[in-house]
Coordinates of N, CA and C in Angstrom, one line a residue:
M1 N -9.6 17.6 18.3 CA -10.3 17.2 19.5 C -10.5 15.7 19.5
N2 N -10.2 15.0 20.5 CA -10.3 13.5 20.5 C -11.8 13.1 20.8
E3 N -12.1 11.8 20.6 CA -13.4 11.3 20.7 C -14.0 11.6 22.1
L4 N -13.3 11.4 23.2 CA -13.8 11.6 24.5 C -14.1 13.0 24.7
A5 N -13.3 13.9 24.2 CA -13.6 15.4 24.4 C -14.9 15.7 23.6
N6 N -15.1 15.1 22.5 CA -16.3 15.4 21.7 C -17.5 14.9 22.4
I7 N -17.4 13.7 23.0 CA -18.5 13.2 23.8 C -18.9 14.1 25.0
Q8 N -17.8 14.5 25.7 CA -18.0 15.4 26.9 C -18.6 16.7 26.5
L9 N -18.2 17.3 25.4 CA -18.7 18.6 24.9 C -20.2 18.4 24.5
S10 N -20.5 17.3 23.8 CA -21.9 17.0 23.4 C -22.8 16.9 24.6
R11 N -22.3 16.2 25.6 CA -23.2 16.1 26.8 C -23.3 17.4 27.5
A12 N -22.3 18.2 27.6 CA -22.4 19.5 28.2 C -23.4 20.4 27.4
L13 N -23.4 20.3 26.1 CA -24.3 21.1 25.3 C -25.7 20.7 25.5
M14 N -25.9 19.3 25.6 CA -27.3 18.8 25.8 C -27.8 19.2 27.1
A15 N -26.9 19.2 28.1 CA -27.4 19.6 29.5 C -27.8 21.1 29.5
L16 N -27.2 21.9 28.7 CA -27.6 23.3 28.6 C -29.0 23.4 27.9
R17 N -29.2 22.6 26.8 CA -30.4 22.6 26.1 C -31.6 22.0 26.8
F18 N -31.3 20.9 27.5 CA -32.3 20.2 28.2 C -32.0 20.1 29.7
P19 N -32.3 21.1 30.4 CA -32.0 21.0 31.9 C -32.7 19.9 32.6
A20 N -32.0 19.3 33.6 CA -32.6 18.2 34.3 C -33.7 18.7 35.2
H21 N -34.8 18.0 35.1 CA -36.0 18.3 36.0 C -36.5 16.9 36.5
P22 N -36.1 16.6 37.7 CA -36.6 15.3 38.3 C -38.1 15.3 38.5
V23 N -38.8 14.2 38.1 CA -40.2 14.2 38.2 C -40.7 13.1 39.2
A24 N -39.8 12.5 39.9 CA -40.2 11.4 40.8 C -41.2 12.0 41.9
G25 N -42.4 11.3 42.0 CA -43.4 11.7 43.0 C -44.2 12.9 42.6
M26 N -44.1 13.4 41.4 CA -44.9 14.5 40.9 C -46.0 14.1 40.0
A27 N -47.0 14.9 40.0 CA -48.2 14.7 39.1 C -48.1 15.6 37.9
G28 N -48.5 15.2 36.8 CA -48.5 16.1 35.6 C -49.9 16.5 35.1
T29 N -49.9 17.5 34.4 CA -51.2 18.0 33.8 C -51.0 18.4 32.4
S30 N -52.0 18.3 31.6 CA -51.9 18.6 30.2 C -51.7 20.1 30.0
L31 N -50.8 20.5 29.2 CA -50.6 22.0 28.9 C -51.6 22.4 27.8
K32 N -52.5 23.3 28.2 CA -53.5 23.8 27.3 C -53.3 25.3 27.1
H33 N -53.4 25.7 25.8 CA -53.1 27.1 25.5 C -54.0 28.1 26.3
E34 N -55.2 27.7 26.6 CA -56.1 28.6 27.4 C -55.6 28.8 28.8
H35 N -54.8 27.9 29.3 CA -54.3 28.1 30.7 C -52.9 28.8 30.8
L36 N -52.3 29.1 29.6 CA -51.0 29.7 29.6 C -50.9 31.0 30.4
P37 N -51.9 31.9 30.3 CA -51.8 33.2 31.0 C -51.7 33.0 32.6
S38 N -52.5 32.0 33.0 CA -52.5 31.7 34.5 C -51.2 31.1 34.9
I39 N -50.7 30.1 34.1 CA -49.5 29.4 34.4 C -48.3 30.4 34.5
M40 N -48.3 31.3 33.5 CA -47.2 32.3 33.4 C -47.2 33.3 34.5
A41 N -48.4 33.6 35.0 CA -48.6 34.6 36.0 C -48.4 34.1 37.4
N42 N -48.4 32.8 37.6 CA -48.4 32.2 38.9 C -47.4 31.0 38.9
D43 N -46.7 30.9 40.1 CA -45.9 29.7 40.2 C -46.8 28.5 40.6
V44 N -46.9 27.6 39.7 CA -47.9 26.5 39.9 C -47.3 25.4 40.8
G45 N -46.1 25.6 41.3 CA -45.5 24.6 42.2 C -44.9 23.4 41.6
R46 N -44.9 22.3 42.3 CA -44.4 21.1 41.8 C -45.3 20.5 40.7
G47 N -44.6 19.7 39.9 CA -45.4 19.0 38.8 C -44.7 19.2 37.5
F48 N -45.3 18.6 36.5 CA -44.8 18.7 35.1 C -46.0 18.9 34.2
F49 N -45.7 19.3 32.9 CA -46.7 19.5 31.9 C -46.5 18.4 30.8
E50 N -47.7 17.9 30.4 CA -47.7 17.0 29.3 C -48.1 17.7 28.1
V51 N -47.3 17.6 27.0 CA -47.5 18.4 25.8 C -47.7 17.4 24.6
H52 N -48.7 17.7 23.7 CA -48.8 17.0 22.5 C -48.0 17.7 21.4
A53 N -47.1 16.9 20.8 CA -46.1 17.5 19.8 C -46.9 18.1 18.7
E54 N -48.0 17.6 18.3 CA -48.8 18.1 17.1 C -49.2 19.6 17.3
N55 N -49.3 20.0 18.6 CA -49.8 21.4 18.8 C -48.6 22.4 18.6
Y56 N -47.4 21.9 18.4 CA -46.2 22.8 18.3 C -45.5 22.5 17.0
M57 N -46.2 22.0 16.0 CA -45.5 21.7 14.7 C -45.4 22.9 13.7
G58 N -45.8 24.1 14.2 CA -45.7 25.3 13.4 C -44.3 25.8 13.3
A59 N -44.1 26.9 12.6 CA -42.8 27.5 12.4 C -42.5 28.6 13.5
G60 N -42.6 28.3 14.7 CA -42.3 29.2 15.8 C -43.5 30.0 16.2
G61 N -43.2 31.3 16.6 CA -44.3 32.1 17.1 C -44.7 32.0 18.5
P62 N -45.8 32.6 18.9 CA -46.2 32.5 20.3 C -46.3 31.2 21.0
P63 N -46.8 30.1 20.3 CA -46.9 28.8 20.9 C -45.5 28.3 21.3
H64 N -44.5 28.5 20.4 CA -43.2 28.0 20.7 C -42.5 28.9 21.8
D65 N -42.8 30.1 21.8 CA -42.3 31.0 22.9 C -42.8 30.6 24.2
A66 N -44.1 30.3 24.3 CA -44.7 29.9 25.6 C -44.1 28.5 26.0
L67 N -44.0 27.6 25.1 CA -43.4 26.3 25.4 C -42.0 26.4 25.9
T68 N -41.2 27.3 25.3 CA -39.8 27.5 25.7 C -39.8 28.0 27.2
R69 N -40.7 29.0 27.5 CA -40.8 29.5 28.9 C -41.2 28.4 29.9
I70 N -42.2 27.6 29.5 CA -42.6 26.5 30.4 C -41.5 25.5 30.6
R71 N -40.8 25.2 29.5 CA -39.8 24.2 29.6 C -38.6 24.6 30.5
R72 N -38.4 25.9 30.5 CA -37.3 26.5 31.3 C -37.6 26.3 32.8
D73 N -38.8 26.3 33.2 CA -39.2 26.3 34.6 C -39.8 24.9 35.1
Y74 N -40.3 24.1 34.2 CA -41.0 22.9 34.6 C -40.5 21.7 33.7
P75 N -40.6 20.5 34.2 CA -40.4 19.3 33.4 C -41.5 19.3 32.3
V76 N -41.2 18.7 31.2 CA -42.2 18.6 30.1 C -42.1 17.2 29.6
S77 N -43.3 16.5 29.4 CA -43.4 15.2 28.8 C -44.0 15.5 27.4
L78 N -43.2 15.3 26.4 CA -43.7 15.5 25.0 C -43.9 14.2 24.3
H79 N -45.1 14.1 23.7 CA -45.4 12.9 22.9 C -46.4 13.2 21.9
G80 N -46.6 12.3 20.9 CA -47.5 12.5 19.8 C -48.8 11.6 20.0
V81 N -49.9 12.1 19.5 CA -51.1 11.3 19.7 C -51.8 11.0 18.3
C82 N -51.3 11.6 17.3 CA -52.0 11.5 16.0 C -51.4 10.3 15.1
M83 N -50.3 9.8 15.5 CA -49.6 8.8 14.7 C -49.8 7.4 15.5
S84 N -50.2 6.4 14.7 CA -50.4 5.1 15.4 C -49.7 4.1 14.5
I85 N -48.8 3.3 15.2 CA -48.1 2.3 14.4 C -49.1 1.3 13.8
G86 N -50.2 1.0 14.5 CA -51.2 0.1 14.0 C -52.3 0.7 13.2
G87 N -52.2 2.0 12.9 CA -53.2 2.7 12.1 C -53.1 2.5 10.7
A88 N -54.0 2.9 9.9 CA -54.1 2.8 8.5 C -52.9 3.5 7.8

């Protein structure tokens, strides 16, 4: 396989793993575990969920399953809050 074919395959695989969810003009809300049953039971409409990476650093299980389901249907903004470049 040539380099161009490898790049195209890599992009195609990434598109499958990370579906495009445009967020222009949308508001986001923090994804809290206590709200998951309501989110999963109802279509919350337009918007995206903000997720703290530290809440999903375990080895799978229900939190990861829920995040996978949310990510399938909504855009997700994932970031960390416990690490600080300027911290001790």
